[in-house]
PDB file of C-alpha atoms in Angstrom:
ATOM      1  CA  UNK A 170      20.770  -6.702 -50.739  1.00 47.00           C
ATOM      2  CA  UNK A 171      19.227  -9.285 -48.587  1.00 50.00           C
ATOM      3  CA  UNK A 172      22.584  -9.457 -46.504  1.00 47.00           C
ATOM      4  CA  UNK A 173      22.423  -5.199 -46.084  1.00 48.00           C
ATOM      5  CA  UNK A 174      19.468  -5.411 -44.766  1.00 51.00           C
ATOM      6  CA  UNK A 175      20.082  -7.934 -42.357  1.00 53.00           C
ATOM      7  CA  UNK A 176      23.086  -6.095 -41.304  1.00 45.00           C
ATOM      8  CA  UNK A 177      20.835  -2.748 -41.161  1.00 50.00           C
ATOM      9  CA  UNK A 178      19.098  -4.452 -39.044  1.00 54.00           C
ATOM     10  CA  UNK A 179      21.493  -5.910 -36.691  1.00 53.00           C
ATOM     11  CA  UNK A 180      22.694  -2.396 -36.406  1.00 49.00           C
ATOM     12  CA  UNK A 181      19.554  -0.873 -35.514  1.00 47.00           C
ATOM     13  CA  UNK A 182      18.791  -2.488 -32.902  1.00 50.00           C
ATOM     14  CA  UNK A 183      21.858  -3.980 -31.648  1.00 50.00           C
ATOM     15  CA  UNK A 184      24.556  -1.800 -31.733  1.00 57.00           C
ATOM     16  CA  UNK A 185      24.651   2.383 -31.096  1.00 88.00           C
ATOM     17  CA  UNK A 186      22.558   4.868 -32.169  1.00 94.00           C
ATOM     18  CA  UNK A 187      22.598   6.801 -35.932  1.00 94.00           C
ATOM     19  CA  UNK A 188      25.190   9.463 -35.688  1.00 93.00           C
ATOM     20  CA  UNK A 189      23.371  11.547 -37.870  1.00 92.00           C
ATOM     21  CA  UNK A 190      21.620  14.280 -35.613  1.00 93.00           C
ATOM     22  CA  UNK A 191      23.218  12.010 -32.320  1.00 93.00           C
ATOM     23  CA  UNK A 192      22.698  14.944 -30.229  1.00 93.00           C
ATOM     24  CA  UNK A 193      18.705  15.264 -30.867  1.00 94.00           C
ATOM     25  CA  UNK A 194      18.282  11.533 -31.751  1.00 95.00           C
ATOM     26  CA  UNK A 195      20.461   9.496 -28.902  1.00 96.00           C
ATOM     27  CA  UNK A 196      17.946  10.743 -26.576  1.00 95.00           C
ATOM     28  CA  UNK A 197      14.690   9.346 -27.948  1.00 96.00           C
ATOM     29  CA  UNK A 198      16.641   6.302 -28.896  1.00 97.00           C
ATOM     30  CA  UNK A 199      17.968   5.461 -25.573  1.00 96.00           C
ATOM     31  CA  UNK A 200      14.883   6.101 -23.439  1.00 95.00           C
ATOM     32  CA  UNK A 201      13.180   4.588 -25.814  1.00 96.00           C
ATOM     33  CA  UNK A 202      12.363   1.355 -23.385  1.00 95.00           C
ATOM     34  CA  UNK A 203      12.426   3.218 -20.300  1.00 95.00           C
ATOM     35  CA  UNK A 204       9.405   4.565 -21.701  1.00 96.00           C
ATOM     36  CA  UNK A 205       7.379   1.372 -23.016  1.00 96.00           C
ATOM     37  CA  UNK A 206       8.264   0.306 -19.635  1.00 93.00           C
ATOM     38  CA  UNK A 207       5.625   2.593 -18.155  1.00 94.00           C
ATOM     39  CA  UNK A 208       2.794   0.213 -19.596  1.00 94.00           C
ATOM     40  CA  UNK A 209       4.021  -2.060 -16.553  1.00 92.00           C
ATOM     41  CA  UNK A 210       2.748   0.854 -14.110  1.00 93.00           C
ATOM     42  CA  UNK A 211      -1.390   0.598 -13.879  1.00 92.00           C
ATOM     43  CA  UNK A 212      -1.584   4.376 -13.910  1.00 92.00           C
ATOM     44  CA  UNK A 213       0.068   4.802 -17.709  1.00 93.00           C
ATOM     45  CA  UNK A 214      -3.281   2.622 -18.765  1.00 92.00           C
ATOM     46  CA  UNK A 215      -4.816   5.103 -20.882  1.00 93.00           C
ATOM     47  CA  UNK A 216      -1.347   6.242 -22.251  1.00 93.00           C
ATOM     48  CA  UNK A 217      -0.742   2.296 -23.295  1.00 95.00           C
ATOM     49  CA  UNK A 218      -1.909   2.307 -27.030  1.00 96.00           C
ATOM     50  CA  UNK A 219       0.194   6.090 -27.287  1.00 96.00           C
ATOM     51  CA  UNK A 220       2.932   4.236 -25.584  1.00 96.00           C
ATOM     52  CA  UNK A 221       2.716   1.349 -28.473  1.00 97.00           C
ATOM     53  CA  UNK A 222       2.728   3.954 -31.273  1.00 97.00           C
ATOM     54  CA  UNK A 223       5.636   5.554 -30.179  1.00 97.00           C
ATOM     55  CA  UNK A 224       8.165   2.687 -29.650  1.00 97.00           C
ATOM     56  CA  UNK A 225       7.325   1.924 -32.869  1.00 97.00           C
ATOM     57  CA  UNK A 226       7.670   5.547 -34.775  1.00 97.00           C
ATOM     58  CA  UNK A 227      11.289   5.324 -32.592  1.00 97.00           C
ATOM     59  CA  UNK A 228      12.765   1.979 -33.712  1.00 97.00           C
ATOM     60  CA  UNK A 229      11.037   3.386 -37.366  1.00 95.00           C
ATOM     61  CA  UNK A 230      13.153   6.682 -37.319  1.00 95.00           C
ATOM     62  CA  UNK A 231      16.168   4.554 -35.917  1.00 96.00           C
ATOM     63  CA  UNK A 232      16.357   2.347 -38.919  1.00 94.00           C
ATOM     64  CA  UNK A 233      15.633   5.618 -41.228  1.00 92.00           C
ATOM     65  CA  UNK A 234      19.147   7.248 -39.394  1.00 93.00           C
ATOM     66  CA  UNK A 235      21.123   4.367 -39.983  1.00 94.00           C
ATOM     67  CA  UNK A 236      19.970   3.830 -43.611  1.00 91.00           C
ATOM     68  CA  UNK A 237      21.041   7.559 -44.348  1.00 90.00           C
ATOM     69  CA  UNK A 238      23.928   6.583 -43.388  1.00 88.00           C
ATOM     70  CA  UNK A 239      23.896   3.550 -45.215  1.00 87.00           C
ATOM     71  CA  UNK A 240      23.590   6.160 -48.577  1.00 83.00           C
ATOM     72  CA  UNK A 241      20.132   5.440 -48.926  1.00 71.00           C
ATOM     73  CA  UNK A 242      18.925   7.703 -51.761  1.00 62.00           C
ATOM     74  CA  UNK A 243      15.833   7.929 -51.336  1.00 73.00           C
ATOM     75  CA  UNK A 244      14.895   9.046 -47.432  1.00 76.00           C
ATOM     76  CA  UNK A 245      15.812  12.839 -47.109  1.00 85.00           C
ATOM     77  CA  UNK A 246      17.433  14.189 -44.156  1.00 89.00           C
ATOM     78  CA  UNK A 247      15.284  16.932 -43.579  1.00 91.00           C
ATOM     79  CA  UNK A 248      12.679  14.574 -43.185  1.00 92.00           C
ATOM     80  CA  UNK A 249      14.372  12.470 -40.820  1.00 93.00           C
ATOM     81  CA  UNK A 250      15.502  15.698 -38.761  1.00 95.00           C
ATOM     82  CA  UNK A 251      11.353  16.638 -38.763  1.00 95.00           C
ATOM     83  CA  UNK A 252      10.588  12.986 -37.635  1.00 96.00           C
ATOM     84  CA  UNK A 253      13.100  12.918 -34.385  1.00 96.00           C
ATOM     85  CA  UNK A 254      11.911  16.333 -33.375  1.00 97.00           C
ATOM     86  CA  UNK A 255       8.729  15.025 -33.562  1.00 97.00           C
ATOM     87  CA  UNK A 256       9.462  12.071 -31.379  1.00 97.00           C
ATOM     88  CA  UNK A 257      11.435  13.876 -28.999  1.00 97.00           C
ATOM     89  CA  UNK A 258       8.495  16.015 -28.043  1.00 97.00           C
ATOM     90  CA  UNK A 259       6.925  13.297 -27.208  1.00 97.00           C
ATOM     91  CA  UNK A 260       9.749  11.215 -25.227  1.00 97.00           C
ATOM     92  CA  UNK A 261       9.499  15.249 -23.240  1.00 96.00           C
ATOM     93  CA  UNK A 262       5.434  14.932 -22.594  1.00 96.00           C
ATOM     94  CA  UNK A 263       6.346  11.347 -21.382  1.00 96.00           C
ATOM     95  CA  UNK A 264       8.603  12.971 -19.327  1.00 95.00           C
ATOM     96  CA  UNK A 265       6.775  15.634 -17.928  1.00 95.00           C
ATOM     97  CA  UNK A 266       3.831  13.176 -17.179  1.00 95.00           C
ATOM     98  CA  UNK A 267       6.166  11.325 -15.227  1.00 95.00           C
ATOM     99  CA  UNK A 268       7.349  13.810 -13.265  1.00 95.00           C
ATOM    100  CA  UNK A 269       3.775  15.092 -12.370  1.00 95.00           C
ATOM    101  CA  UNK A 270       2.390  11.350 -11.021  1.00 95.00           C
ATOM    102  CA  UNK A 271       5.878  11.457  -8.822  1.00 96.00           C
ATOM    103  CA  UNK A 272       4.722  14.649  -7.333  1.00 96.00           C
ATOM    104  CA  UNK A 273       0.860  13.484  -7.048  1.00 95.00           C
ATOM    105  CA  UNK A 274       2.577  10.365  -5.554  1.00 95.00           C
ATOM    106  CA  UNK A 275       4.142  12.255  -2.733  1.00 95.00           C
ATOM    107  CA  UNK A 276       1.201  14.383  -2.126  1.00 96.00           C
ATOM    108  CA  UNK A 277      -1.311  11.427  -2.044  1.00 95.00           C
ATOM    109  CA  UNK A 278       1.107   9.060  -0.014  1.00 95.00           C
ATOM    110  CA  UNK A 279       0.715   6.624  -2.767  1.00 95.00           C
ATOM    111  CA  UNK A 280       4.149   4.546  -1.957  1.00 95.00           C
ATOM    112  CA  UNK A 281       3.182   2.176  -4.071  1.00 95.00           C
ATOM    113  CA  UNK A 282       3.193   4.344  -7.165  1.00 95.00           C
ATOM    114  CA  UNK A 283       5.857   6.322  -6.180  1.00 95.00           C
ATOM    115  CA  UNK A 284       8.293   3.071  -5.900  1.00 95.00           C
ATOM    116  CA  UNK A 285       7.558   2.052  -9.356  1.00 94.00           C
ATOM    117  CA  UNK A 286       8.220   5.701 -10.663  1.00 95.00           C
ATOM    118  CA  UNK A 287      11.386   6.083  -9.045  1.00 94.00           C
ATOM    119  CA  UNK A 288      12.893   3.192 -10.438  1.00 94.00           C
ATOM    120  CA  UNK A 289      11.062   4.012 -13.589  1.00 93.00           C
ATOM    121  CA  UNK A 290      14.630   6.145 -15.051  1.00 93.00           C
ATOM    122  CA  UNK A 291      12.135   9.000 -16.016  1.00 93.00           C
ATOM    123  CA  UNK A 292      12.550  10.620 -12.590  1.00 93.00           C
ATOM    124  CA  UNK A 293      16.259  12.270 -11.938  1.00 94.00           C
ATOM    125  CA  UNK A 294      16.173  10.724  -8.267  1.00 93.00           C
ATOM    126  CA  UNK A 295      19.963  12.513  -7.751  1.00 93.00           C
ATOM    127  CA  UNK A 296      17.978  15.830  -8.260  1.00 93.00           C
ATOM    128  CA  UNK A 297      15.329  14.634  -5.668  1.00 92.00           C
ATOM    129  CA  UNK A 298      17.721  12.489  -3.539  1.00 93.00           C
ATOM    130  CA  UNK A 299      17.507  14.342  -0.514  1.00 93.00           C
ATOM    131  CA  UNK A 300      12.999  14.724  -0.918  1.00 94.00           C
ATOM    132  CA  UNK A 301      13.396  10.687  -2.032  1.00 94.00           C
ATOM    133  CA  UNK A 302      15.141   9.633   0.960  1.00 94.00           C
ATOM    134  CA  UNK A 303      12.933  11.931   3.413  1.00 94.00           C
ATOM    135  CA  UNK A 304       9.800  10.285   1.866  1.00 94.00           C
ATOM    136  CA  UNK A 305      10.982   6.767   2.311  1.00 93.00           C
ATOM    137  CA  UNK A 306      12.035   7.194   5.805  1.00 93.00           C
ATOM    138  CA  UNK A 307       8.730   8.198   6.970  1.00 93.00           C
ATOM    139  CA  UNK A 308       7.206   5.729   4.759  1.00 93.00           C
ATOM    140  CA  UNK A 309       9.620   2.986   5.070  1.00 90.00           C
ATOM    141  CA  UNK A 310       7.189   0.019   6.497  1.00 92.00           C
ATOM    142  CA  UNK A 311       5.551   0.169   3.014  1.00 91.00           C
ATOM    143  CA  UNK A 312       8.261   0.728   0.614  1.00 90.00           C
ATOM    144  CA  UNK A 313      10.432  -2.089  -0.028  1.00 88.00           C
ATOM    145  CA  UNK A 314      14.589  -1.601  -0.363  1.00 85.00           C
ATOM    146  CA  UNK A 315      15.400  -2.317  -3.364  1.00 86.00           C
ATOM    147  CA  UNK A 316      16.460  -0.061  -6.913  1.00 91.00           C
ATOM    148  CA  UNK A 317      16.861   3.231  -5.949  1.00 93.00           C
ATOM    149  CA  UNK A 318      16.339   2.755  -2.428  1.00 93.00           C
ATOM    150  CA  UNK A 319      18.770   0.405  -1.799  1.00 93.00           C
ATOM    151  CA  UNK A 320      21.245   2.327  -4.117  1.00 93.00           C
ATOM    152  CA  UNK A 321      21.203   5.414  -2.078  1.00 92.00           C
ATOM    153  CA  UNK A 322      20.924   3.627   1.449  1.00 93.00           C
ATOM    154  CA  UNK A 323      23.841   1.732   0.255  1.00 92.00           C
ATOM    155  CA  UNK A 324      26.023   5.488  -0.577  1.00 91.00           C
ATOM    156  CA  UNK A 325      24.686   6.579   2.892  1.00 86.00           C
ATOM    157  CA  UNK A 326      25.937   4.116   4.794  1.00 87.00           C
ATOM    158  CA  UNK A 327      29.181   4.120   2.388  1.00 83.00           C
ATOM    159  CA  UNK A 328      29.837   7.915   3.471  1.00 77.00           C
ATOM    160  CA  UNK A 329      28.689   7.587   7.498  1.00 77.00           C
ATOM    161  CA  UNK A 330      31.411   4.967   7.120  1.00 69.00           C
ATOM    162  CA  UNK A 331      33.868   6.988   5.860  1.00 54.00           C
ATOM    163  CA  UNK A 332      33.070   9.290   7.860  1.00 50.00           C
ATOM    164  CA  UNK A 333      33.348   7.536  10.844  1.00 52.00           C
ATOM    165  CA  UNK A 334      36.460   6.823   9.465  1.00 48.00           C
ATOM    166  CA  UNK A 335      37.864   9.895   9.334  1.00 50.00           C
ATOM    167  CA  UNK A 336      36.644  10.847  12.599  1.00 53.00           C
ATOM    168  CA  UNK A 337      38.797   7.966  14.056  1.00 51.00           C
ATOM    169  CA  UNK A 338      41.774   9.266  12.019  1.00 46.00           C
ATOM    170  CA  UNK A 339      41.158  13.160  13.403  1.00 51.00           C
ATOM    171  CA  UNK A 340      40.702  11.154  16.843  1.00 53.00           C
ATOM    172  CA  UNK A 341      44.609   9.205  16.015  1.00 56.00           C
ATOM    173  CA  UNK A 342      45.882  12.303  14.704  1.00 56.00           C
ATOM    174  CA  UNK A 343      44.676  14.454  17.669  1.00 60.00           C
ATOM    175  CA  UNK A 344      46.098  11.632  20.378  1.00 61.00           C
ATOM    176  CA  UNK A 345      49.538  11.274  18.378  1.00 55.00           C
ATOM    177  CA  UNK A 346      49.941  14.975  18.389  1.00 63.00           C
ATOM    178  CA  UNK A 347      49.369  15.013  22.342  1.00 68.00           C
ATOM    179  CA  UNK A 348      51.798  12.385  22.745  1.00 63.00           C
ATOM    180  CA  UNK A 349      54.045  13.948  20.946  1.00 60.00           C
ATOM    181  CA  UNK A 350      53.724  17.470  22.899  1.00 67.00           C
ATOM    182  CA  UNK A 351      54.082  15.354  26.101  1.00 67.00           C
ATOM    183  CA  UNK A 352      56.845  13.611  25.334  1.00 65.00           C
ATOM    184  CA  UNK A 353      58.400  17.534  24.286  1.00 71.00           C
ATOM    185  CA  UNK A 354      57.082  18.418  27.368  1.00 76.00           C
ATOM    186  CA  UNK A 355      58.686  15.427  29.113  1.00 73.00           C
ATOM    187  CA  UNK A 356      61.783  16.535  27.168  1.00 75.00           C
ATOM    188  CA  UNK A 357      61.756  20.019  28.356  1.00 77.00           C
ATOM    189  CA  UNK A 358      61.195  19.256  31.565  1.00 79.00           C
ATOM    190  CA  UNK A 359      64.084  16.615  31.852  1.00 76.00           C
ATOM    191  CA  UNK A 360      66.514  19.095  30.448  1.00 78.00           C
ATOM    192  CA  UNK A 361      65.656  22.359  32.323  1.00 81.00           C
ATOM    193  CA  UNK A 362      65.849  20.093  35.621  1.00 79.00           C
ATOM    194  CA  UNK A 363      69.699  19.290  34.107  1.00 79.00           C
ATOM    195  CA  UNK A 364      70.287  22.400  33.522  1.00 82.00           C
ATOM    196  CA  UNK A 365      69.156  23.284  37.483  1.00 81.00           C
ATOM    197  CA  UNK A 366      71.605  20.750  38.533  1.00 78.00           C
ATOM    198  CA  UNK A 367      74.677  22.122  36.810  1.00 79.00           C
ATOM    199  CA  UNK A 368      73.378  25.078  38.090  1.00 76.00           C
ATOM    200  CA  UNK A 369      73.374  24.196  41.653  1.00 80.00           C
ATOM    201  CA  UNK A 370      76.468  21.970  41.167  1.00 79.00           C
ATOM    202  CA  UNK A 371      78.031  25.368  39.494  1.00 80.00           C
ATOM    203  CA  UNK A 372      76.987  26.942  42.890  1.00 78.00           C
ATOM    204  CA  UNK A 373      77.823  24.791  44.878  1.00 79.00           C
ATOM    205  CA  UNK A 374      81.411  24.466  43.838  1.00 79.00           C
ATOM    206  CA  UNK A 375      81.309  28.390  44.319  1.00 78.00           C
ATOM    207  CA  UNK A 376      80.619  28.286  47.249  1.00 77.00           C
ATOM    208  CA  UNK A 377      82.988  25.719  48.371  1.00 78.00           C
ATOM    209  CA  UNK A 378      85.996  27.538  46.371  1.00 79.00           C
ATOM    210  CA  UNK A 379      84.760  31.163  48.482  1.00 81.00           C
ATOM    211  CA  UNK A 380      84.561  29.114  52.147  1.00 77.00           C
ATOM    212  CA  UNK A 381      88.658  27.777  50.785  1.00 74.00           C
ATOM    213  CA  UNK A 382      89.585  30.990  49.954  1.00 73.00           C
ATOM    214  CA  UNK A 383      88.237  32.027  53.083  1.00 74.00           C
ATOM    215  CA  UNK A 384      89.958  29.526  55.221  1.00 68.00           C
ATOM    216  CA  UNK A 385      93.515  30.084  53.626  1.00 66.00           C
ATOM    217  CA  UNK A 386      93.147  33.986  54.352  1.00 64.00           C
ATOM    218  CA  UNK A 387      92.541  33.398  58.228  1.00 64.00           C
ATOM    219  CA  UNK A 388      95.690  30.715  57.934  1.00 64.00           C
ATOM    220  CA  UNK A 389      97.296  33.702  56.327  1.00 61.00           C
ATOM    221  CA  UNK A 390      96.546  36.792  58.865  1.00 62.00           C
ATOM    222  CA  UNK A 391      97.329  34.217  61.506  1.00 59.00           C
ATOM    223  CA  UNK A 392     100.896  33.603  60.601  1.00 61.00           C
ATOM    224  CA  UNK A 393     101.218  37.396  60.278  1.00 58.00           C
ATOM    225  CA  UNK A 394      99.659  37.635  63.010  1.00 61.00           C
ATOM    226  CA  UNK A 395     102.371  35.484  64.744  1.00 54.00           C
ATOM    227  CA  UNK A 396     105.462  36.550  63.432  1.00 56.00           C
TER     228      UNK A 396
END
């Protein structure tokens, strides 16, 4: 028995979440301490003792999940399913209160609040990275670079260099293909200019062949001529 429940234990908070209800419960379970991290922020004061009393009801219904599944008798699962519906109305409020001191943050200028918030995980900063980034930039000489920050400075300068990048390959690509029409050019040019020559040659011997043909007939009428 002892050994069970040392295992339960173990399980609960060690290793995944209860698969019974996973879809409803593996949310409350693994913000959990992203929440009870907001008593770090001076603003969540009054929310503190609410804060307290949840973590626990959490790690409470997370030991109930895994001892249904253990074959516990004598918790019902309708009563568990109440319980994380419960909680995960509240891990939404938390949520939602989160959200609203991020927007208050902006509005007020309050950097200082606003840095803690974003690196808080309540606050989908890919949603908002575009309005994050914005409000750092004009604020940057009182928000430091780190978390968040530095993450998506980091995938900016990532993607400017591979942009660059590619601009340099466009840039190769472009100059090869130039060279390459000049050198057809080049080509072109070398064998239309051979093909002028034979002309002329062609011509020339022509012409030379009409001035012999020429010459013989005057020898010819000559003799005639004479006789």
């Amino acid at each position: 028995m002892v050994k069970r429940l040392i295992l339960l234990l173990l399980a609960t908070f060690l290793s995944a979440n209860p698969k019974i209800y996973s879809a409803l419960g593996d949310v409350i379970y693994n913000n959990v301490e992203i929440i009870e991290s907001l008593k770090k922020i001076s603003e969540f004061k009054e929310q503190e003792a609410q804060i307290d009393e949840y973590v626990k009801s959490v790690y409470a219904a997370k030991e109930m999940g895994f001892s249904i599944e253990e074959g516990t008798q004598e918790i019902d699962k309708k009563k568990y399913l109440k319980t994380i519906r419960e909680l995960s109305k509240i891990n939404d409020m938390f949520f939602r209160l989160a959200q609203n001191m991020y927007k208050e943050s902006i509005e007020q200028e309050n950097t200082l609040l606003w840095s803690k918030l974003i690196n808080s995980g309540l606050i989908d900063t890919q949603k908002h990275k575009d309005e994050v980034l914005e409000f750092y930039f004009e604020h940057s000489k009182d928000i430091d670079e780190e978390g968040v920050i530095q993450k998506f400075l980091d995938q900016e300068k990532k993607l400017k260099t591979k942009s660059t990048k590619k601009n340099d390959d466009l840039l190769m690509k472009k100059e090869a293909q130039e060279e390459k029409i000049k050198r057809i050019r080049e080509k072109d040019k070398l064998k239309q200019e051979a093909i002028q020559k034979a002309l002329e040659e062609e011509l020339k011997k022509k012409k030379t062949q009409i001035r012999s043909n020429q010459v013989k007939g005057d020898r010819l009428k000559f003799r005639v001529s004479y006789i």
